[in-house]
PDB file of N, CA, C and O in Angstrom:
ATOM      1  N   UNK A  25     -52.728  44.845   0.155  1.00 92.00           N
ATOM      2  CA  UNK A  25     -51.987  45.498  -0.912  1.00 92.00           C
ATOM      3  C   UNK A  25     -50.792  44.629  -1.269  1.00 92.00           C
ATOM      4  O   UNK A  25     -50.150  44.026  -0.408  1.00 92.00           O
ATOM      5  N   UNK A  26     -50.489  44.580  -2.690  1.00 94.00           N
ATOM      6  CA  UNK A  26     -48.878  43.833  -2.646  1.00 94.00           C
ATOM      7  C   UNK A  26     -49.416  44.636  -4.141  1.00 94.00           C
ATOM      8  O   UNK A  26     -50.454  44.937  -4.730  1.00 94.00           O
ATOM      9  N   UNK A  27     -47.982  44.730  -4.267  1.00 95.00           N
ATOM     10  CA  UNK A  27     -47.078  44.898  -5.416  1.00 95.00           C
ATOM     11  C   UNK A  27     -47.327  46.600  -5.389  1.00 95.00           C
ATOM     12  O   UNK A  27     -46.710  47.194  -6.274  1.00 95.00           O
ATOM     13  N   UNK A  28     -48.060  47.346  -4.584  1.00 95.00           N
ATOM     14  CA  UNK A  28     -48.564  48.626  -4.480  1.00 95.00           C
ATOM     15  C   UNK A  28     -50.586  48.454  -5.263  1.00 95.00           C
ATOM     16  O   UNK A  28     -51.468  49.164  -5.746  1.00 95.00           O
ATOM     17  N   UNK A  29     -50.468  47.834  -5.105  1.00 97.00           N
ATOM     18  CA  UNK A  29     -52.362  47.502  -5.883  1.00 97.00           C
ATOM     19  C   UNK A  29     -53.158  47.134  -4.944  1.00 97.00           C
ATOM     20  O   UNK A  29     -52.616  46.688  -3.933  1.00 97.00           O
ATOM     21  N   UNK A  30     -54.035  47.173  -4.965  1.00 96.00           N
ATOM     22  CA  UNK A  30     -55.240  46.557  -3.977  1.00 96.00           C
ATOM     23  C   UNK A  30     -55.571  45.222  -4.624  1.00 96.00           C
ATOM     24  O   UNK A  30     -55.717  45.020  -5.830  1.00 96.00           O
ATOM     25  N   UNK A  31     -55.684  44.176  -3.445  1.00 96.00           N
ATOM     26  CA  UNK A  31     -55.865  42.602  -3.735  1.00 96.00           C
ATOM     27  C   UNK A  31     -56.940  42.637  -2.263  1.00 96.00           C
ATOM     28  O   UNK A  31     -57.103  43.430  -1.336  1.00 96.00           O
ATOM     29  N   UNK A  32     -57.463  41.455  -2.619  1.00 94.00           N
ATOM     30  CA  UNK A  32     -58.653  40.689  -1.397  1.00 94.00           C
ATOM     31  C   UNK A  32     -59.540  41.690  -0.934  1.00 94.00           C
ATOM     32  O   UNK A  32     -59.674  42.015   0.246  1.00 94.00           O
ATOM     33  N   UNK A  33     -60.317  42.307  -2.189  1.00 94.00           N
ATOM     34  CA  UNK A  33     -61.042  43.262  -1.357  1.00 94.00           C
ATOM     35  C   UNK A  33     -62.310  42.827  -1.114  1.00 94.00           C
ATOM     36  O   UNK A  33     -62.737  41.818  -1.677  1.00 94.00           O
ATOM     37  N   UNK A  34     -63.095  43.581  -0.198  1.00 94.00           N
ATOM     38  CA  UNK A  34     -64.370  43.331   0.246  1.00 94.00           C
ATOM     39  C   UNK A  34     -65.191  44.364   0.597  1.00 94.00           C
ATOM     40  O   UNK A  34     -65.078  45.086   1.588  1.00 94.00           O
ATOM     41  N   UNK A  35     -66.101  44.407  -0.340  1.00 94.00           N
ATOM     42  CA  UNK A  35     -66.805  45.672   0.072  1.00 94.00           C
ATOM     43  C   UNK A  35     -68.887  45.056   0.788  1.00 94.00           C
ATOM     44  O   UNK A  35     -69.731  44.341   0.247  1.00 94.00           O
ATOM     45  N   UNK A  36     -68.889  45.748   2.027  1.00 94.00           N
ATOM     46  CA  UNK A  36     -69.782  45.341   2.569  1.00 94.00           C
ATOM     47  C   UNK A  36     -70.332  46.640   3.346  1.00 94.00           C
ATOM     48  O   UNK A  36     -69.981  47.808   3.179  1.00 94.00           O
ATOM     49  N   UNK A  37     -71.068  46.241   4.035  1.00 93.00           N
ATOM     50  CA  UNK A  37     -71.688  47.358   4.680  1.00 93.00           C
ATOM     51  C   UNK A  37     -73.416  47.379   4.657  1.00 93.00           C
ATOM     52  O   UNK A  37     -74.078  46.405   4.297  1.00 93.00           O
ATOM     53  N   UNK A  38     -73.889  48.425   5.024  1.00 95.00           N
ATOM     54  CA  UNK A  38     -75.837  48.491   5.352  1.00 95.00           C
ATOM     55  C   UNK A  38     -76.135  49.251   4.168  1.00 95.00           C
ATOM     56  O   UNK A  38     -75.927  50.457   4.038  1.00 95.00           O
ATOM     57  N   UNK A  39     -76.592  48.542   3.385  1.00 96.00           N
ATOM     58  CA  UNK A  39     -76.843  49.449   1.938  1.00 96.00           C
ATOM     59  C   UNK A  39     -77.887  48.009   1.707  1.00 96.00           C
ATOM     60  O   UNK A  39     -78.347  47.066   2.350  1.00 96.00           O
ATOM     61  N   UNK A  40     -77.881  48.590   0.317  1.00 96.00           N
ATOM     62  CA  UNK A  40     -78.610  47.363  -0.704  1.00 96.00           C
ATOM     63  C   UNK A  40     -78.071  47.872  -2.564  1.00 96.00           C
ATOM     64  O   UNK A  40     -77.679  49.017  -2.786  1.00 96.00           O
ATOM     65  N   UNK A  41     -78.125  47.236  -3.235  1.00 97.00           N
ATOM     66  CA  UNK A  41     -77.883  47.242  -4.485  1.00 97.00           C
ATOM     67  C   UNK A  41     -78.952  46.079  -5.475  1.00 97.00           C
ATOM     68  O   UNK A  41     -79.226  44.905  -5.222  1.00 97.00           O
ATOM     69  N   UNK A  42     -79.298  46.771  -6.413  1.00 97.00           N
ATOM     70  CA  UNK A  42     -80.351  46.349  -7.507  1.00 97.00           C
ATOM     71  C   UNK A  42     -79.537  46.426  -9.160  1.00 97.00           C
ATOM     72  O   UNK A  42     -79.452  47.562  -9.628  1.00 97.00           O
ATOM     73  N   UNK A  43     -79.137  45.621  -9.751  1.00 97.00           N
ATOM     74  CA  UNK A  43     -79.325  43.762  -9.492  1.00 97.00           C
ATOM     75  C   UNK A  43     -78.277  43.739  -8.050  1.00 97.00           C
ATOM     76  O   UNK A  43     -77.496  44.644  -7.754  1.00 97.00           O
ATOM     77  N   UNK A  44     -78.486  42.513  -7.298  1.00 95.00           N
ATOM     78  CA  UNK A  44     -77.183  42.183  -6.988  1.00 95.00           C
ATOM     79  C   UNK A  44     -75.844  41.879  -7.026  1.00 95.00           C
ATOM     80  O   UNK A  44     -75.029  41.863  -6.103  1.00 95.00           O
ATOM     81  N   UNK A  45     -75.698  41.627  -8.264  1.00 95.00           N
ATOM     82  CA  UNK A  45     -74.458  41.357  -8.857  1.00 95.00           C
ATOM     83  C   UNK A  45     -73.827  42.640  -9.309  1.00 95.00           C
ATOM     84  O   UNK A  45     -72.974  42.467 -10.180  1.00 95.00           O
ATOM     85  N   UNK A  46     -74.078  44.218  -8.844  1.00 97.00           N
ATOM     86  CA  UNK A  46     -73.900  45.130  -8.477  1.00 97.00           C
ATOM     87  C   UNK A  46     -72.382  44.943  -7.731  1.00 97.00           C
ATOM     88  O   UNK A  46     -71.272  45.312  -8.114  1.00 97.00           O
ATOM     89  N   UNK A  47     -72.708  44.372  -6.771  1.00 97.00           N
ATOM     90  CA  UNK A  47     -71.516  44.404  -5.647  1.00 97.00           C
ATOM     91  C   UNK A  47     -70.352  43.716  -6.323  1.00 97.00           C
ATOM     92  O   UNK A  47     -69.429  44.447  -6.679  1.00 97.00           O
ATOM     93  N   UNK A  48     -70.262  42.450  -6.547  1.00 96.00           N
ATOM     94  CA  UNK A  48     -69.281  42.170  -7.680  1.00 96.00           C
ATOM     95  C   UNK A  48     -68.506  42.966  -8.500  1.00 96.00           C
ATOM     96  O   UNK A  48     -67.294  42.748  -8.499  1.00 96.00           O
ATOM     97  N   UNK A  49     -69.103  44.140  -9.438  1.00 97.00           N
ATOM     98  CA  UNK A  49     -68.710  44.707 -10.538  1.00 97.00           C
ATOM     99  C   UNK A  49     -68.105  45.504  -9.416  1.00 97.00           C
ATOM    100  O   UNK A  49     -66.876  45.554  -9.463  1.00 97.00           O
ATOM    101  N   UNK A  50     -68.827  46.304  -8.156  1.00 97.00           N
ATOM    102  CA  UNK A  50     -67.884  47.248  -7.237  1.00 97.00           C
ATOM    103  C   UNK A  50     -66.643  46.716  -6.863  1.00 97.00           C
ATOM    104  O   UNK A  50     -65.612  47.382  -6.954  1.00 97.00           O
ATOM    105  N   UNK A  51     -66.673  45.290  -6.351  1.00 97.00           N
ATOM    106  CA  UNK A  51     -65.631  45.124  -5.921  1.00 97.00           C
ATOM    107  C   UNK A  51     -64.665  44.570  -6.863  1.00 97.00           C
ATOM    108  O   UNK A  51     -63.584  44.230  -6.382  1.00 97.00           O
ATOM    109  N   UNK A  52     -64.874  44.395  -8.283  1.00 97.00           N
ATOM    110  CA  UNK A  52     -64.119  43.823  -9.209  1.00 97.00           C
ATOM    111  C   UNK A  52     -62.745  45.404  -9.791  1.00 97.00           C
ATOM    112  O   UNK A  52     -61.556  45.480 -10.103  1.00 97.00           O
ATOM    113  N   UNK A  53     -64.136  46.517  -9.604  1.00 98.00           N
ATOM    114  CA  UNK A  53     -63.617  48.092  -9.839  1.00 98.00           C
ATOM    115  C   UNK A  53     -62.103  48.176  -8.491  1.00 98.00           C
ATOM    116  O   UNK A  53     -61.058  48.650  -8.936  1.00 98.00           O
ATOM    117  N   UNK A  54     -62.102  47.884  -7.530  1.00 98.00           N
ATOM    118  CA  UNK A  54     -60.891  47.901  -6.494  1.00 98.00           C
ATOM    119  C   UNK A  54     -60.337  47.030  -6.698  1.00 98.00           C
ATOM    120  O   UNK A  54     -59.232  47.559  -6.810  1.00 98.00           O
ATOM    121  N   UNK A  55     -60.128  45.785  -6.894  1.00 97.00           N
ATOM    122  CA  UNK A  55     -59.064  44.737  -6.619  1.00 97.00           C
ATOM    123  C   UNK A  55     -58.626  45.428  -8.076  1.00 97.00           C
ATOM    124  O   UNK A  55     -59.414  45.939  -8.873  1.00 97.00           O
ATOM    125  N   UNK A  56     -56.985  45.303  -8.250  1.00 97.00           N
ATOM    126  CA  UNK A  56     -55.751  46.030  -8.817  1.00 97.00           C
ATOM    127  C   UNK A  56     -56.170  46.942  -8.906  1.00 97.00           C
ATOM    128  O   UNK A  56     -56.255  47.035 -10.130  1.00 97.00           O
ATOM    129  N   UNK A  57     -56.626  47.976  -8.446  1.00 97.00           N
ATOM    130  CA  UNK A  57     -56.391  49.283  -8.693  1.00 97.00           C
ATOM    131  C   UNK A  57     -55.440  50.027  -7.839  1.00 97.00           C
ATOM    132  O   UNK A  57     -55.803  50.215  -6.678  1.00 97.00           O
ATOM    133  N   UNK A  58     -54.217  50.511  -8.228  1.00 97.00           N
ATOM    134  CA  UNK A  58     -53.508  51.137  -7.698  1.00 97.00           C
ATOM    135  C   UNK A  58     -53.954  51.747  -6.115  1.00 97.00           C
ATOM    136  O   UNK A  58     -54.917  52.451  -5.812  1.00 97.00           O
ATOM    137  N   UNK A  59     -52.532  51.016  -4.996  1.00 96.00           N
ATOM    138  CA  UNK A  59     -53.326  51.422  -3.706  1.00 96.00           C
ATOM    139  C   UNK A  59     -53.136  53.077  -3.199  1.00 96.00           C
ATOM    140  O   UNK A  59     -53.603  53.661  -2.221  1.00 96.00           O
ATOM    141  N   UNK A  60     -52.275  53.532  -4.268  1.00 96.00           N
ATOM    142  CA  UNK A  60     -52.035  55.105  -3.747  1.00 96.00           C
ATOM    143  C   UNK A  60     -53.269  56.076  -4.640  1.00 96.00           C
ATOM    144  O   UNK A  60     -53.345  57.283  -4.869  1.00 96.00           O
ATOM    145  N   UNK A  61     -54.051  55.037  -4.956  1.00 96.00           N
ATOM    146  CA  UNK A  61     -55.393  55.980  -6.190  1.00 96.00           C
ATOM    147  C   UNK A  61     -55.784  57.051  -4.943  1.00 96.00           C
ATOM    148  O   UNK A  61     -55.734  56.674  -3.772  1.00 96.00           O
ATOM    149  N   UNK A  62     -56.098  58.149  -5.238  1.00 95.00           N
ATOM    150  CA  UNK A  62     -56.810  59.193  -4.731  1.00 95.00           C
ATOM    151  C   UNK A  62     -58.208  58.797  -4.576  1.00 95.00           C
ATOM    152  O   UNK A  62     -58.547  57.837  -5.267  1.00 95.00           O
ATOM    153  N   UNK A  63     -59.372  59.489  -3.583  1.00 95.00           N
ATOM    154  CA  UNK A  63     -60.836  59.530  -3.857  1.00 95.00           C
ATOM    155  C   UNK A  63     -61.295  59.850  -5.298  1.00 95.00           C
ATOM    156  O   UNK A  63     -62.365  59.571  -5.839  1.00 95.00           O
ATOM    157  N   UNK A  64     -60.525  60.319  -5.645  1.00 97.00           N
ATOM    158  CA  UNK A  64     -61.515  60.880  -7.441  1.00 97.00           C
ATOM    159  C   UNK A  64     -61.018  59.984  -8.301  1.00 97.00           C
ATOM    160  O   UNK A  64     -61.201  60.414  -9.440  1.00 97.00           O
ATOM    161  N   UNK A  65     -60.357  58.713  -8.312  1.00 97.00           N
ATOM    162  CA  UNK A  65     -59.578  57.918  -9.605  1.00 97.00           C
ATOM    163  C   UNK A  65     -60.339  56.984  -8.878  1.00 97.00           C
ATOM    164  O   UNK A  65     -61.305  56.707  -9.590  1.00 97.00           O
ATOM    165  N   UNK A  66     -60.405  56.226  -7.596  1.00 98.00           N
ATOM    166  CA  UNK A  66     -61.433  55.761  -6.959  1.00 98.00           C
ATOM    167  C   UNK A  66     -62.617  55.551  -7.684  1.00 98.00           C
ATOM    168  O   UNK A  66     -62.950  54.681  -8.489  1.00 98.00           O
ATOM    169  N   UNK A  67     -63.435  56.987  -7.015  1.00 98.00           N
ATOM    170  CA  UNK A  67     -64.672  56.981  -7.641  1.00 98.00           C
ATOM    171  C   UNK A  67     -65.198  56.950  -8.820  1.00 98.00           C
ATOM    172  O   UNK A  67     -66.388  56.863  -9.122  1.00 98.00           O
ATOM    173  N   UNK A  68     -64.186  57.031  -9.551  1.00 98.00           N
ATOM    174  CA  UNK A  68     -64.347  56.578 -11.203  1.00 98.00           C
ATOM    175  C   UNK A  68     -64.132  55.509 -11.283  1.00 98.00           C
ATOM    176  O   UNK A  68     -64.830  54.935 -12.119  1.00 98.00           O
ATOM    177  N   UNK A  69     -63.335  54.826 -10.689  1.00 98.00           N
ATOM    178  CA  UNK A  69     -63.125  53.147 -11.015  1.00 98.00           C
ATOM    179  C   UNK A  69     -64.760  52.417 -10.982  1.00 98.00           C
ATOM    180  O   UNK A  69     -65.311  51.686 -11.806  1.00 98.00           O
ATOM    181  N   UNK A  70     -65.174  52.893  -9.834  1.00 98.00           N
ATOM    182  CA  UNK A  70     -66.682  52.698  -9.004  1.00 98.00           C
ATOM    183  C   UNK A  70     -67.606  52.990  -9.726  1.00 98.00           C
ATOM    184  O   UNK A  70     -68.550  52.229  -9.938  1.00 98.00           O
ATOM    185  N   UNK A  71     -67.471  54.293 -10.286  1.00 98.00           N
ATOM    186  CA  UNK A  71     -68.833  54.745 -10.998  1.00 98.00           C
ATOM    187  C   UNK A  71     -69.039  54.321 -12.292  1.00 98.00           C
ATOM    188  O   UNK A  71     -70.162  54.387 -12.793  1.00 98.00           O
ATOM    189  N   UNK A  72     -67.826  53.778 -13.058  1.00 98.00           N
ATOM    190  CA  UNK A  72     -68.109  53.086 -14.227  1.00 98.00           C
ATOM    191  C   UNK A  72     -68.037  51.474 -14.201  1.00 98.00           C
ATOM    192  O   UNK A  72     -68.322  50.752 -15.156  1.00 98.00           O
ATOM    193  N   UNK A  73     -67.796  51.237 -13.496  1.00 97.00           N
ATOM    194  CA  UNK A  73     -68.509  49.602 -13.136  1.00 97.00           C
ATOM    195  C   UNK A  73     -69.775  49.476 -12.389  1.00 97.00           C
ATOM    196  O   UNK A  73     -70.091  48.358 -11.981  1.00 97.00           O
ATOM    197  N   UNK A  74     -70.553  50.515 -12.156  1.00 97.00           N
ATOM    198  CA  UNK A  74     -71.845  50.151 -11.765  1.00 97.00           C
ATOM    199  C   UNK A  74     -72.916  50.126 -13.275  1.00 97.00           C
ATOM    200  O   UNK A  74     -72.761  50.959 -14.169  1.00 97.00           O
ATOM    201  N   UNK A  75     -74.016  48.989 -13.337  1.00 96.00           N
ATOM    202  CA  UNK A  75     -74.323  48.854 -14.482  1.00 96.00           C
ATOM    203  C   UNK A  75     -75.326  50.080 -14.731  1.00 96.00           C
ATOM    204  O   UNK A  75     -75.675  50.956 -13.940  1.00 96.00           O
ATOM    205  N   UNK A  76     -75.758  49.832 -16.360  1.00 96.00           N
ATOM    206  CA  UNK A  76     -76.719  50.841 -16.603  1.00 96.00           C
ATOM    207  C   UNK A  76     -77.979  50.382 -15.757  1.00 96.00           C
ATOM    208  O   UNK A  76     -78.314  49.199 -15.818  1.00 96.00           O
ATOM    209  N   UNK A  77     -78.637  51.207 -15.029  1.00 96.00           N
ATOM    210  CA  UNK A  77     -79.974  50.828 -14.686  1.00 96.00           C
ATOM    211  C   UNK A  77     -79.506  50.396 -12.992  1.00 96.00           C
ATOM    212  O   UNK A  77     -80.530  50.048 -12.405  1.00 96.00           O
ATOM    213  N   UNK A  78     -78.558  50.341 -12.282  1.00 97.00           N
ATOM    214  CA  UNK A  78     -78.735  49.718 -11.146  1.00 97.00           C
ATOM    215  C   UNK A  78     -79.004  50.614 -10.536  1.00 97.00           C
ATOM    216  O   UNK A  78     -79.096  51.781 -10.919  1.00 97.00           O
ATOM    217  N   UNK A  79     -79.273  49.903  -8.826  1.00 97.00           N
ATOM    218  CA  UNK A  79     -79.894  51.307  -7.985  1.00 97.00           C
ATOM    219  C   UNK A  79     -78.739  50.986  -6.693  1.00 97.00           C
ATOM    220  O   UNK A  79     -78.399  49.826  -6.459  1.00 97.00           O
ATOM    221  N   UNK A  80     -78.312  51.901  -6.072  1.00 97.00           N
ATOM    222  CA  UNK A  80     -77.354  52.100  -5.285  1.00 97.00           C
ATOM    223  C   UNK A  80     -78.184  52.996  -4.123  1.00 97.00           C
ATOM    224  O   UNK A  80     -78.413  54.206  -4.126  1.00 97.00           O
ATOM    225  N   UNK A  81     -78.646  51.717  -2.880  1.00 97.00           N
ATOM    226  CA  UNK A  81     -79.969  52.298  -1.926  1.00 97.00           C
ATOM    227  C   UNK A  81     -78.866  52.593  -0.691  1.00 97.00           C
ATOM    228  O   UNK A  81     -78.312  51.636  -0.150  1.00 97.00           O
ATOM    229  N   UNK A  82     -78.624  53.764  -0.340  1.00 97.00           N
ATOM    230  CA  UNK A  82     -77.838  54.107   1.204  1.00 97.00           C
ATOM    231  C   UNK A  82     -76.110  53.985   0.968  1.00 97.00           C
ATOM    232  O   UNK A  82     -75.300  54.108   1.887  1.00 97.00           O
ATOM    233  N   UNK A  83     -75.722  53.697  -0.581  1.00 97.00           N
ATOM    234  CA  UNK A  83     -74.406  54.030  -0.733  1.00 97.00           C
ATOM    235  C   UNK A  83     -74.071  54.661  -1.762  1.00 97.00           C
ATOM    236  O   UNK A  83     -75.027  55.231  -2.288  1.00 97.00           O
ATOM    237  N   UNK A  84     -72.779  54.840  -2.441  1.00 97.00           N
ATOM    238  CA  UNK A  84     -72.750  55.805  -3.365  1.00 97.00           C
ATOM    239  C   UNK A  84     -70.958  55.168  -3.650  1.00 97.00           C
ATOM    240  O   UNK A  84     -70.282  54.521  -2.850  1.00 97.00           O
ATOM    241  N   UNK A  85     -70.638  55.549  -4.806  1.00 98.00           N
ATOM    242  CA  UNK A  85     -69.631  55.458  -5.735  1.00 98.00           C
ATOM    243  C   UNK A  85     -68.182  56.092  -5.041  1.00 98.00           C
ATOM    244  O   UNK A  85     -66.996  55.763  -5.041  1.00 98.00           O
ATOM    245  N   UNK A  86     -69.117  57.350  -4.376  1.00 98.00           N
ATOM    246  CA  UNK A  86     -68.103  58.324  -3.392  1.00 98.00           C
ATOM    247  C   UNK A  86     -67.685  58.019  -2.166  1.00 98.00           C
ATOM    248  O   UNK A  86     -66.620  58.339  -1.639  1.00 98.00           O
ATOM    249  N   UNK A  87     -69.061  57.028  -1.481  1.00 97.00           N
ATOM    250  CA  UNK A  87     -68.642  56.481  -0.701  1.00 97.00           C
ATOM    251  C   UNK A  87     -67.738  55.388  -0.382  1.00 97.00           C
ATOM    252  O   UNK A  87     -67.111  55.207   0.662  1.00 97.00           O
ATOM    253  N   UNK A  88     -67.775  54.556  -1.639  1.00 97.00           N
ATOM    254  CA  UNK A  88     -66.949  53.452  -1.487  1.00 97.00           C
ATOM    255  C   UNK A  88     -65.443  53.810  -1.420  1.00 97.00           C
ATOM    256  O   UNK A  88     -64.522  53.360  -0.738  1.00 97.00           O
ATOM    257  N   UNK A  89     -65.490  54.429  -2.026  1.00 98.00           N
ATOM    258  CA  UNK A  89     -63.967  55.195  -2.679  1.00 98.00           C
ATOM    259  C   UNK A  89     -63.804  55.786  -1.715  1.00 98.00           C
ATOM    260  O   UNK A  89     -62.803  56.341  -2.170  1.00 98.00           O
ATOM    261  N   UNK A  90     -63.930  56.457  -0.119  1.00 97.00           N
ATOM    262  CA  UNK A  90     -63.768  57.303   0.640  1.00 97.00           C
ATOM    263  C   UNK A  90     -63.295  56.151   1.757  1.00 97.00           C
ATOM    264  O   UNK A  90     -62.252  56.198   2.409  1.00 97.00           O
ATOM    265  N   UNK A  91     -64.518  54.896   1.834  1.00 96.00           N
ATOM    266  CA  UNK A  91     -64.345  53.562   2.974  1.00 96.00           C
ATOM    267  C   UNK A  91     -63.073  52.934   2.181  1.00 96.00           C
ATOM    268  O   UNK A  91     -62.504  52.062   2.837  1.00 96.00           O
ATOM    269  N   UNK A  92     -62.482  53.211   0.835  1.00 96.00           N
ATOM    270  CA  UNK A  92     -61.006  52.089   0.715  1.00 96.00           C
ATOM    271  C   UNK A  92     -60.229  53.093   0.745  1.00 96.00           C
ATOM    272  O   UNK A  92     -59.083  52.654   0.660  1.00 96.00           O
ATOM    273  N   UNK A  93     -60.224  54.047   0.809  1.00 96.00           N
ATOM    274  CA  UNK A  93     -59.134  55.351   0.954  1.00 96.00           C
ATOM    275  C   UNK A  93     -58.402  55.402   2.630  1.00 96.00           C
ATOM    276  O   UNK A  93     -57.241  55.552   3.010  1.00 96.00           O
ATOM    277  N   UNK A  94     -59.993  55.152   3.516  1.00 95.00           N
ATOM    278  CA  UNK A  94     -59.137  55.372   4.599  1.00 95.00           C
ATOM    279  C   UNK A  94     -58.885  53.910   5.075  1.00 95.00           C
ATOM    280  O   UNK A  94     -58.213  53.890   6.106  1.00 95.00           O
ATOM    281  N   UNK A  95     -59.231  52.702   4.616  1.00 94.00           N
ATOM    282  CA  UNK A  95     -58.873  51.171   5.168  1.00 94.00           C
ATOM    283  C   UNK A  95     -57.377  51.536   4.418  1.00 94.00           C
ATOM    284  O   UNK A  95     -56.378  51.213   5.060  1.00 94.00           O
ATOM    285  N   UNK A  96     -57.232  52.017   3.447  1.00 94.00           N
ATOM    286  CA  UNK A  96     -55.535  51.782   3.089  1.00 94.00           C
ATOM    287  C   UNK A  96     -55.184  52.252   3.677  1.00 94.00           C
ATOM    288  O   UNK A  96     -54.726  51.573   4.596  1.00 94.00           O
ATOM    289  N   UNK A  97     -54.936  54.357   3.890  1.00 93.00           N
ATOM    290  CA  UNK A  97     -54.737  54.578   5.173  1.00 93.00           C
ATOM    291  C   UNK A  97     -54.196  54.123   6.392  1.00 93.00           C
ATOM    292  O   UNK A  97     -53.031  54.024   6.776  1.00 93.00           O
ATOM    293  N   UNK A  98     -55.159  53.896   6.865  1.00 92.00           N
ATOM    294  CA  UNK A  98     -55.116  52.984   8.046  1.00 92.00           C
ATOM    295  C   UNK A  98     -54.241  51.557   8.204  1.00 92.00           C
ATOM    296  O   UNK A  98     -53.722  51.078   9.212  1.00 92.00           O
ATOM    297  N   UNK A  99     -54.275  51.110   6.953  1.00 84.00           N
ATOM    298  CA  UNK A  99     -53.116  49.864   6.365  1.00 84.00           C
ATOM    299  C   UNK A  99     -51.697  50.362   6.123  1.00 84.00           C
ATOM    300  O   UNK A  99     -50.684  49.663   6.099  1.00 84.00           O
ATOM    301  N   UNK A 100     -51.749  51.155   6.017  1.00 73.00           N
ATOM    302  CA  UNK A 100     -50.391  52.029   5.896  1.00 73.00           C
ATOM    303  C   UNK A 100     -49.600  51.815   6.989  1.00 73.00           C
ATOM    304  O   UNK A 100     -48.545  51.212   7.183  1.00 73.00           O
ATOM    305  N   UNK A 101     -50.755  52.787   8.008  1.00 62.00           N
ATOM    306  CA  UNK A 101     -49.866  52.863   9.681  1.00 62.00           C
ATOM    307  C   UNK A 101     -49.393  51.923   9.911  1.00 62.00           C
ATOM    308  O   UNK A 101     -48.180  51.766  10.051  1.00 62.00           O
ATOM    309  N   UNK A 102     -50.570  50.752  10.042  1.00 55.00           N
ATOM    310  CA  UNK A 102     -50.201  49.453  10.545  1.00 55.00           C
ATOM    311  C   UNK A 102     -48.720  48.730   9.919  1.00 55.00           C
ATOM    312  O   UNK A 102     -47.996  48.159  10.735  1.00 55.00           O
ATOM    313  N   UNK A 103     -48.292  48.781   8.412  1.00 49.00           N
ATOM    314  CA  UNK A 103     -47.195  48.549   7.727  1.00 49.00           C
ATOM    315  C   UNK A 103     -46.065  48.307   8.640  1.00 49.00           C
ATOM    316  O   UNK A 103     -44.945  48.069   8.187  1.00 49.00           O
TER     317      UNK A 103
END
């Protein structure tokens, strides 16, 4: 985080995504997005950068937004 935004993000995990370049647009949706965003401003960042037609196999829009909610969280304490 700096300036209060999310920077250097990385989103990974046991999923799959169709195209691949899926993951990109996810993680393009978090880097600057405000780091105090809630799960629901989140999951909109997420759900409208996934393209028309992709397939999202074992993750979800909600999920992502739930895994950077609590890494900030958790980035907080550490502060």
């Amino acid at each position: 985080v700096e300036d209060g935004r999310i920077t250097n993000v990385t989103v990974s995990g046991d999923f799959f995504l169709e195209p691949p370049e899926t993951l990109e647009a996810l993680t393009a949706a978090l880097e600057g997005a405000p780091a105090d965003a809630d799960d629901a401003e989140l999951t909109r960042r997420l759900a409208a950068a996934v393209p028309d037609g992709a397939e999202l196999i074992g993750v979800s829009p909600e999920a992502i937004a739930t895994a950077a909610r609590r890494a900030l969280d958790a980035g907080e304490g550490a502060a």
